[in-house]
Short mmCIF file of C-alpha atoms and ligand atoms in Angstrom, two decimals:
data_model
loop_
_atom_site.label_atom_id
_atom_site.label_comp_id
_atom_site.label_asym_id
_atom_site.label_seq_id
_atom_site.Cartn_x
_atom_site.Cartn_y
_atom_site.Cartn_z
CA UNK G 65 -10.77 -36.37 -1.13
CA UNK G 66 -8.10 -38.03 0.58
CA UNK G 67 -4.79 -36.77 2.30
CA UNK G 68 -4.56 -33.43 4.76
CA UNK G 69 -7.11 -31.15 5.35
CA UNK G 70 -6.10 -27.35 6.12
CA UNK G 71 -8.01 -25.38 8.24
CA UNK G 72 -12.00 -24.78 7.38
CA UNK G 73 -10.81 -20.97 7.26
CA UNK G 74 -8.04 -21.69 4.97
CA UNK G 75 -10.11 -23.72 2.91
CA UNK G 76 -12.68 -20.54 2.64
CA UNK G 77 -9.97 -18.19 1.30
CA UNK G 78 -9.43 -17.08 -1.95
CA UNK G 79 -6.06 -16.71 -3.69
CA UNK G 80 -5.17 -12.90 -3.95
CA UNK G 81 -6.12 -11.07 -7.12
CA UNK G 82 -3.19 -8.94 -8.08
CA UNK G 83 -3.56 -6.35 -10.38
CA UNK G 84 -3.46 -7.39 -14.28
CA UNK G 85 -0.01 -7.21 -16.65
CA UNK G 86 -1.47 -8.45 -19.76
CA UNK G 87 -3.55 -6.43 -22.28
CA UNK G 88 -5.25 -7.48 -25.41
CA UNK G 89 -2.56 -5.24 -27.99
CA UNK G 90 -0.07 -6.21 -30.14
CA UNK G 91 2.27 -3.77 -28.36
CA UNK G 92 3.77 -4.51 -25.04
CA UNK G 93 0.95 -3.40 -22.46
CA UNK G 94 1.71 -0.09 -20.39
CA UNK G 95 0.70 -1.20 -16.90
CA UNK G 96 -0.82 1.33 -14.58
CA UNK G 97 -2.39 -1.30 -12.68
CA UNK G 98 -0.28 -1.87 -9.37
CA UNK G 99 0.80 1.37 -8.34
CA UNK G 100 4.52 1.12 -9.51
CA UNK G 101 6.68 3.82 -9.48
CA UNK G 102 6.60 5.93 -12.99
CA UNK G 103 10.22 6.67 -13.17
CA UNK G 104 11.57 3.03 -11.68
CA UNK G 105 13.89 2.54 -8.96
CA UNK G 106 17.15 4.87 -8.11
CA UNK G 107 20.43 4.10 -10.53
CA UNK G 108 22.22 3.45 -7.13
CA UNK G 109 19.82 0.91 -6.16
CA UNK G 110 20.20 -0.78 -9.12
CA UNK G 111 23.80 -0.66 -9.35
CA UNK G 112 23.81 -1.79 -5.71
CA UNK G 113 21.64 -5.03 -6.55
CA UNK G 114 23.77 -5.91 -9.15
CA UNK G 115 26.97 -5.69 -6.89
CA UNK G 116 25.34 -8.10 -4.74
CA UNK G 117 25.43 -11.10 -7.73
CA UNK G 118 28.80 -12.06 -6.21
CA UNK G 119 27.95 -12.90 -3.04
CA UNK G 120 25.04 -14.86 -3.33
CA UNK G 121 26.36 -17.64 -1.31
CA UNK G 122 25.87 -15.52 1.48
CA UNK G 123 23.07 -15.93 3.58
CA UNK G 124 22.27 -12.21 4.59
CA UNK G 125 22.58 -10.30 7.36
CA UNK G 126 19.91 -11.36 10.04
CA UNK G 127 19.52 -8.44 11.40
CA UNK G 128 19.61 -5.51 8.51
CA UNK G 129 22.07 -3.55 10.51
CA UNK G 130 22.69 -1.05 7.79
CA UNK G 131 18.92 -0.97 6.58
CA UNK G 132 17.86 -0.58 9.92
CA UNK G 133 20.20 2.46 10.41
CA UNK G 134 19.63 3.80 7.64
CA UNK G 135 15.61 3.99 7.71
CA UNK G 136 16.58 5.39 11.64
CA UNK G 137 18.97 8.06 10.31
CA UNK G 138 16.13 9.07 8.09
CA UNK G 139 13.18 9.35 10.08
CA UNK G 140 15.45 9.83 13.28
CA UNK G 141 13.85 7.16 14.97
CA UNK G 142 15.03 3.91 17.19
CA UNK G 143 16.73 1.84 15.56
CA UNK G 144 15.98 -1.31 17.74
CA UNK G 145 12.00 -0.70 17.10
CA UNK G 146 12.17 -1.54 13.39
CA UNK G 147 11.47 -4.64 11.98
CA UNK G 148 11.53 -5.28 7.62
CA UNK G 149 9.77 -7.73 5.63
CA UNK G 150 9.58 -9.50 2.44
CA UNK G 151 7.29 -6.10 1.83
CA UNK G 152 5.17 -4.52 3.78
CA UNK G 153 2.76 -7.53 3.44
CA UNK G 154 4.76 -10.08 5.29
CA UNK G 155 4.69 -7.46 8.48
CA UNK G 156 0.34 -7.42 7.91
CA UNK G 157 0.88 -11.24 8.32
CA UNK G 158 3.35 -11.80 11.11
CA UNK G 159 1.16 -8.94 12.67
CA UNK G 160 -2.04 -11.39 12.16
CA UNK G 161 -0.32 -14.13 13.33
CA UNK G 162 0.85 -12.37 16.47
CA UNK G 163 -1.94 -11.07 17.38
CA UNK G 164 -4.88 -12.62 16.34
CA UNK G 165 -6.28 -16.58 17.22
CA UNK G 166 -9.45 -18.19 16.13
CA UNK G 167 -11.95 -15.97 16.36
CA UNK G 168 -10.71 -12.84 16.91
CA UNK G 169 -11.95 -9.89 14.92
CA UNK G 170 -9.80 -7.49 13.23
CA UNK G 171 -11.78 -4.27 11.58
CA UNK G 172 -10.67 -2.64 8.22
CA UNK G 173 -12.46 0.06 6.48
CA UNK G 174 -15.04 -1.06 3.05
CA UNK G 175 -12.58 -0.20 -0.27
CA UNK G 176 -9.60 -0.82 1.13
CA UNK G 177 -6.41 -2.62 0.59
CA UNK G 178 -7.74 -6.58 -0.10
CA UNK G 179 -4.76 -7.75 1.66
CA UNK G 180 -6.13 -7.50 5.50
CA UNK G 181 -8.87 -9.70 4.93
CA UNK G 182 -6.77 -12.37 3.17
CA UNK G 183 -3.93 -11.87 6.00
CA UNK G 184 -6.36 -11.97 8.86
CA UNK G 185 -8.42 -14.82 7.70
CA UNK G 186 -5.45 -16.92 7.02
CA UNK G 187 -5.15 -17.36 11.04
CA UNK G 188 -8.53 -18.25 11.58
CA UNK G 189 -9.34 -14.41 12.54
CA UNK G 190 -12.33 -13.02 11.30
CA UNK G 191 -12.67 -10.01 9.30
CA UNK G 192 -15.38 -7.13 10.07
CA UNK G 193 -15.54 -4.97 7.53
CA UNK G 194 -16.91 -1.05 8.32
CA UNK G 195 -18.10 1.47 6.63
CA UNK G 196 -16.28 4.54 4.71
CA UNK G 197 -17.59 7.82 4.25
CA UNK G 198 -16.97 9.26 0.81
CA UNK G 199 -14.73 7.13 0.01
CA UNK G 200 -12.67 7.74 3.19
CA UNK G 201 -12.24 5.93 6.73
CA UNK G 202 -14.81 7.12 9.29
CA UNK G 203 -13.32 7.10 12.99
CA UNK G 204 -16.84 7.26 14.10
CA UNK G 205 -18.04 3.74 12.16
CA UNK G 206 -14.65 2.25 13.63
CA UNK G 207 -15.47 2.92 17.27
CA UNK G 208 -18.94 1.73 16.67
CA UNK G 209 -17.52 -1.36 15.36
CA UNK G 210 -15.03 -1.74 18.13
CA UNK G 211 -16.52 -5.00 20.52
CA UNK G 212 -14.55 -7.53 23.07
CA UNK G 213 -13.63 -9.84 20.43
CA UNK G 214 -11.32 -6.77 18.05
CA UNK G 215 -7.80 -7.38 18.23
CA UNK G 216 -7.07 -5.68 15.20
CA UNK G 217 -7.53 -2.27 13.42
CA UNK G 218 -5.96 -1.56 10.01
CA UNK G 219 -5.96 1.82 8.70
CA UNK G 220 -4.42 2.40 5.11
CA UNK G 221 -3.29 6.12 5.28
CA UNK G 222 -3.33 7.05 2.61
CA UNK G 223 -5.99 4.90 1.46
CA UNK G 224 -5.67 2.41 -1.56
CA UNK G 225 -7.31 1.86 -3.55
CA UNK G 226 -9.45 5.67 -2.78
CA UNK G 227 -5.91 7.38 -2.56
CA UNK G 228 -8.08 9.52 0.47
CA UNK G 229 -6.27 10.02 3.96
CA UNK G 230 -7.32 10.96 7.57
CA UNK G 231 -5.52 13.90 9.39
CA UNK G 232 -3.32 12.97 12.11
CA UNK G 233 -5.95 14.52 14.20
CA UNK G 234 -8.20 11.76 13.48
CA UNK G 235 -6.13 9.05 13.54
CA UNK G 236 -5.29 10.17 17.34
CA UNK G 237 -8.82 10.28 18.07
CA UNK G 238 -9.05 6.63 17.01
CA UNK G 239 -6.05 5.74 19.62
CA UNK G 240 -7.71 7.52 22.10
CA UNK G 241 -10.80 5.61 22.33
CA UNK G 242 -9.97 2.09 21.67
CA UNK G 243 -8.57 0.27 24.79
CA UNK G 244 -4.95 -0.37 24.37
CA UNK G 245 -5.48 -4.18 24.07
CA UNK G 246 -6.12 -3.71 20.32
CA UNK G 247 -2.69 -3.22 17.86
CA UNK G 248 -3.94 0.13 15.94
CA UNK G 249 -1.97 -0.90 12.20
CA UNK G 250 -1.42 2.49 10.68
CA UNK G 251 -0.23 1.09 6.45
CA UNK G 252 1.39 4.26 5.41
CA UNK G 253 2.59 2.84 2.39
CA UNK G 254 2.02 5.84 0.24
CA UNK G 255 3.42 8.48 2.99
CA UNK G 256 6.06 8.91 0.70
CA UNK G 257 3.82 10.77 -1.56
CA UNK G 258 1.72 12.95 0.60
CA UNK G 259 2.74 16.89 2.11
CA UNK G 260 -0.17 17.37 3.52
CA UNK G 261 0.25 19.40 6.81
CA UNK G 262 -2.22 17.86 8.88
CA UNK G 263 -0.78 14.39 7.97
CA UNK G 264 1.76 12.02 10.18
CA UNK G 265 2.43 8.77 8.69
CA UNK G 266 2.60 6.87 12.51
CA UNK G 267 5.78 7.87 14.23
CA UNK G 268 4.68 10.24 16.55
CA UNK G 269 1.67 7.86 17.66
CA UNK G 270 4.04 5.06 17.96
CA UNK G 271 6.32 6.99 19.94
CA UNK G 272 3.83 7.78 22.80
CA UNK G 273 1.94 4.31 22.62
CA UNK G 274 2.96 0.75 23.20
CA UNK G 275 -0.33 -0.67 20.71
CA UNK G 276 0.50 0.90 17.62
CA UNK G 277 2.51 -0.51 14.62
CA UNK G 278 3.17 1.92 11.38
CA UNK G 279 3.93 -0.27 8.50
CA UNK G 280 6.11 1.00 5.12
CA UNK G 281 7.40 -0.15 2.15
CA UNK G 282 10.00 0.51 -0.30
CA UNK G 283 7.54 -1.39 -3.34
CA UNK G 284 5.42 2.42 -4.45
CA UNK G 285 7.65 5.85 -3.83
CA UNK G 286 10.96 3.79 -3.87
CA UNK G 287 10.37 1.96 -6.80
CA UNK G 288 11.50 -1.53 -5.41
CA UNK G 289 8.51 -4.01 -5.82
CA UNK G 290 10.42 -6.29 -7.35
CA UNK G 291 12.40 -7.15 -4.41
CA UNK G 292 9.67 -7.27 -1.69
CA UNK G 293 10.91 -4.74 1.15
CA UNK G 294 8.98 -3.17 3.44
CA UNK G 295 9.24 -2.31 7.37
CA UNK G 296 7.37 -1.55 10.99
CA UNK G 297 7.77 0.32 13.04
CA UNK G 298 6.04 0.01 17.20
CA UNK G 299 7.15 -0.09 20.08
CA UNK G 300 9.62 -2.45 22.06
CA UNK G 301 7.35 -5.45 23.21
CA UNK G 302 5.29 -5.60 19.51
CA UNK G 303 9.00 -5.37 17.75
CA UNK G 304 10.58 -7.71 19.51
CA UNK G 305 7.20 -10.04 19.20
CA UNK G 306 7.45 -9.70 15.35
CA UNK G 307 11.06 -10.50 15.64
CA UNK G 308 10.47 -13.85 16.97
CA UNK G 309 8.15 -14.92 14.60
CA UNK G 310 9.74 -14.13 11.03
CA UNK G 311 12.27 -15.78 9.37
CA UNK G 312 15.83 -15.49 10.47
CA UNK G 313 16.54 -14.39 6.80
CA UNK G 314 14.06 -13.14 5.70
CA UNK G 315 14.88 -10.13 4.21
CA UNK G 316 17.79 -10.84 1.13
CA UNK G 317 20.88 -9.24 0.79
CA UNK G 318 19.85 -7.95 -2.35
CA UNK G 319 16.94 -6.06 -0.56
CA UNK G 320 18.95 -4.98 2.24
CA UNK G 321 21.42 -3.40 -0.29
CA UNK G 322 19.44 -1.84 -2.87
CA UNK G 323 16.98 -0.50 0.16
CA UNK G 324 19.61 1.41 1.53
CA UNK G 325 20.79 2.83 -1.43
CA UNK G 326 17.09 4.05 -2.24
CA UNK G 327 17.24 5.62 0.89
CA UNK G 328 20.28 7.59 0.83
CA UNK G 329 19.50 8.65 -3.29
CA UNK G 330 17.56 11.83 -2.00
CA UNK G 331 18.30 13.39 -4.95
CA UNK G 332 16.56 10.31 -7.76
CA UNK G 333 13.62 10.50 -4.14
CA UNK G 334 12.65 14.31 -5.06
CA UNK G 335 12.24 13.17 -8.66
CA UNK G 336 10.15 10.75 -8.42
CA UNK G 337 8.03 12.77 -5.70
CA UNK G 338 8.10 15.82 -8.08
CA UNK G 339 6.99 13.77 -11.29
CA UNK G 340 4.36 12.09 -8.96
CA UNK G 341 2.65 15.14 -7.63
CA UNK G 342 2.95 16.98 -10.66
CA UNK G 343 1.42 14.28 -12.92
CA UNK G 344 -0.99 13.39 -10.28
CA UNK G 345 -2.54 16.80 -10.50
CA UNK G 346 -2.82 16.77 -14.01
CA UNK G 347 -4.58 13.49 -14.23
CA UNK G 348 -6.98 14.41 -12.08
CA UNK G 349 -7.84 17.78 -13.48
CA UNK G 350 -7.95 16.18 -16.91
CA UNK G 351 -10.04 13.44 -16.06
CA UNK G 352 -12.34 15.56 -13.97
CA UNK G 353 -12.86 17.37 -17.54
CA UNK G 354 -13.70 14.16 -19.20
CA UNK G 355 -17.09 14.48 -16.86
CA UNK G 356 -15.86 11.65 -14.44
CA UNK G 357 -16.18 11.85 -10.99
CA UNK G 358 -12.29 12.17 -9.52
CA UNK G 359 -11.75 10.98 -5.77
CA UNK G 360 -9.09 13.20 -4.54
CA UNK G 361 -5.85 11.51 -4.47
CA UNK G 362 -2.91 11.80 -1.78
CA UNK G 363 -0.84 8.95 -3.63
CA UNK G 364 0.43 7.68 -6.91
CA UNK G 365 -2.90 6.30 -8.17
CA UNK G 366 -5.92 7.92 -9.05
CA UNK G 367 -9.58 6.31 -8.01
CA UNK G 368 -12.58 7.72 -10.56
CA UNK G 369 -15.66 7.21 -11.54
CA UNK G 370 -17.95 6.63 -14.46
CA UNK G 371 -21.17 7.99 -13.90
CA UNK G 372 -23.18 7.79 -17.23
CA UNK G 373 -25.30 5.08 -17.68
CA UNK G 374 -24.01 3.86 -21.38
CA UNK G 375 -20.17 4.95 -20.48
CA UNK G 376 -19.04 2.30 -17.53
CA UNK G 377 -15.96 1.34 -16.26
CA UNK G 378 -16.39 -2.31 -17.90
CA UNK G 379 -16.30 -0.88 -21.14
CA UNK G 380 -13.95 1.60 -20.89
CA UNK G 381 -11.88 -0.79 -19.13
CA UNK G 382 -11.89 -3.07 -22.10
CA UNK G 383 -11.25 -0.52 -24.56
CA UNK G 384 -8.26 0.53 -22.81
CA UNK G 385 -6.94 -3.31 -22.71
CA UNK G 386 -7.59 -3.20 -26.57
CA UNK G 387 -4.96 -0.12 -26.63
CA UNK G 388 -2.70 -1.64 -24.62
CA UNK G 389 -3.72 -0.15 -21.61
CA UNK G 390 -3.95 -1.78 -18.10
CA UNK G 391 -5.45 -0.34 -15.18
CA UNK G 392 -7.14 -1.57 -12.34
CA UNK G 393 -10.60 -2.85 -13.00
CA UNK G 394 -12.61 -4.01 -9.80
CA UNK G 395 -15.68 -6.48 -10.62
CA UNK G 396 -16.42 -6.28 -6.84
CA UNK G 397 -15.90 -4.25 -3.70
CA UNK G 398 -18.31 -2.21 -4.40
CA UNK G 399 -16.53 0.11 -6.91
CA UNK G 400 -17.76 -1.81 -10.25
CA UNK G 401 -18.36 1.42 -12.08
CA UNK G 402 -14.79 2.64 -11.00
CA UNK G 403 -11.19 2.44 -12.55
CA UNK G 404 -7.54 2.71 -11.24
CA UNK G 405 -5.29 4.66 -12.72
CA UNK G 406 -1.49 4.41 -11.55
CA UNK G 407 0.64 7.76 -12.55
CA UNK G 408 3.05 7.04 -15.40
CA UNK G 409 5.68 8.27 -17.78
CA UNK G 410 4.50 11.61 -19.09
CA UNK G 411 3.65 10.11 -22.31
CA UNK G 412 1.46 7.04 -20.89
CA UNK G 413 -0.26 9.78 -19.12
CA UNK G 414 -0.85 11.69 -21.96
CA UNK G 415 -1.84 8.53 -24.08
CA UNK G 416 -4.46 7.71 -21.46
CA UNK G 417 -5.67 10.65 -21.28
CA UNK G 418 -5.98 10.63 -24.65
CA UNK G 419 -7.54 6.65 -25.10
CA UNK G 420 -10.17 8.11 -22.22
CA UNK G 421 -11.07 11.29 -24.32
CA UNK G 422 -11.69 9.11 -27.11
CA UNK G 423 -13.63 7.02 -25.09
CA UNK G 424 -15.82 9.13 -23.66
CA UNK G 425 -16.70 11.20 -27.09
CA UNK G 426 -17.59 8.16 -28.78
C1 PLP B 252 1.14 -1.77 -2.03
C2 PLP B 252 0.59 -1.74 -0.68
C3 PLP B 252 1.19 -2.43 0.38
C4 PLP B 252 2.18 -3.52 0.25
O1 PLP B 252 3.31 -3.32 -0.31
P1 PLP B 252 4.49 -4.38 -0.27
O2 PLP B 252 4.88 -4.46 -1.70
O3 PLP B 252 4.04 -5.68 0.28
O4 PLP B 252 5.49 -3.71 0.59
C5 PLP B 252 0.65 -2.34 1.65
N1 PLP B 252 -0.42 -1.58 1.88
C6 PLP B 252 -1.03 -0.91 0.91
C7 PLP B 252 -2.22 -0.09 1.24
C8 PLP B 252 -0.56 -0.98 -0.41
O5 PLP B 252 -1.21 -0.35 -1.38
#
């Protein structure tokens, strides 16, 4: 072939494999696929985004001002030190490009989110991927793995797609033994969900470290995946690096609007946290009845496994597309005989349930 040639390590990528939205039912599918919120985004978000039509000859604001306060009023931190993205991906990618040149390694734990190898490959880096330990990171495998060439350590915490997490106690650990040349990424993109005592989603690491960067997004608890938002938080120097490097307008007004008004709808926030944990718990106790082997969950999603030899996840997963029923089917990472399941409306949860039972009895 003719014409320019990318990069051999562009060339090697493949294109990212989102989770599915069409079933094999008349109906229209219910899709529990992608971890979307059950209950949708806040009616003040909404009716802020569509306020917004107006102006749309307005480039945005450059700087988020009011998004930026906003996320610092809530979590009382600096202001300055936050930087938003067209979602919490685009900050995994200016962090790669940042950080990371030919060659460099960047470690990520086995079954986790598929994004860091795609965003760390994508600048030539090279991805090493480590060992989990029931189905959760192991700090011990990471600082095994750690050699002269890692840059890079992501940690999804919570995990997707295990929905496992590691205690804050762990996680400082980690800091602790890695030399500060390497950007710790702590994706807390389902912190949102979790109450867990021993848990911090970043900020308090962040605070008392200048290599850290917690990453969050408005796409899972906040119900706003449409409109690609999502934020970092680090210290001064890594901010102000990522500031550089992104887009002058990046982030839309529509984003900037409806984020904030997510934000300050604490009231629509507890709903969709109650639903979450409540319907969470039921899934898994229901599908732990159906015999299948439940890893426990900290999120909105739900990770389990079939164990029986003539009842796989294949199957199942195609009966469920026959009812109209979408999850998230992996044919690789090494979770073939495992489904997703995102937390829905009360009744999709109780039709899966259901679709399962019948399932598994037949
Ligand atoms: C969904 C998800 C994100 C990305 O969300 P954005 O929509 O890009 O903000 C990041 N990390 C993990 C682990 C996720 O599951």
């Amino acid at each position: 072939m003719t014409g320019p040639k990318t990069h051999s390590w562009i060339e090697k990528l493949d294109v990212y494999v989102t989770g599915k939205s069409k079933a094999k039912s008349e109906k229209p599918p219910v899709k529990l696929s992608a971890n979307e919120s059950a209950l949708g985004p806040s009616p003040r978000a909404i009716a802020a985004y569509k306020n917004v039509a107006e102006e749309l000859h307005r480039y945005p604001d450059p700087s988020y001002q009011e998004l930026r306060q906003a996320l610092a009023h809530k979590h009382n931190i600096d202001k300055d030190r936050i930087v938003c993205g067209v979602g919490s991906d685009e900050i995994l990618k200016l962090v790669c490009r940042a950080y990371l040149k030919p060659g460099d390694e960047a470690l990520f734990v086995a079954h986790s989110f598929s994004m860091y190898p795609i965003a760390v490959t994508s600048v030539g880096g090279v991805p090493i991927e480590v060992k989990d330990v029931d189905y959760t990171a192991n700090v011990d495998n990471i600082l095994n793995a750690v050699c002269e060439k890692t840059k890079i350590i992501f940690i999804a915490n919570p995990n997707n797609p295990t929905g496992t997490y590691l205690p804050n106690s762990e996680i400082e650990r980690l800091w602790q033994n890695i030399p500060d040349t390497i950007l710790l990424v702590l994706d807390a993109a389902y912190a949102e969900f979790i109450e867990e005592e021993d848990y911090d989603a970043g900020i308090k690491l962040v605070e008392k470290s200048d290599n850290v960067i917690m990453t969050r997004t408005f796409s899972k608890l906040y119900g706003l995946a449409a409109l690609r938002l999502g934020w970092g938080y680090a210290c001064k120097e890594i901010s102000e690096t990522l500031d550089k490097i992104r887009d002058p307008f990046n982030v839309p007004s529509s984003a900037q609007i409806a984020g904030k008004e997510a934000l300050n709808d604490i009231e629509f926030e507890k709903l969709a946290f109650g639903h979450n944990k409540k319907w969470r718990n039921w899934l898994m106790s229901e599908l732990n009845t159906l015999g299948l082997n439940v890893i426990p969950s900290q999120t909105n999603f739900i990770l389990f496994e079939f164990q029986d030899r003539d009842k796989t996840a294949s199957a199942a997963n195609e009966f469920l597309l026959r009812h109209g029923y979408i999850l998230r089917y992996y044919s690789s990472q090494g979770l073939e005989n495992f489904l997703r399941l995102t937390v829905g409306t009360k009744a999709e949860n109780k039709e899966v349930i259901k679709l399962l039972k019948e399932f598994m009895e037949n």
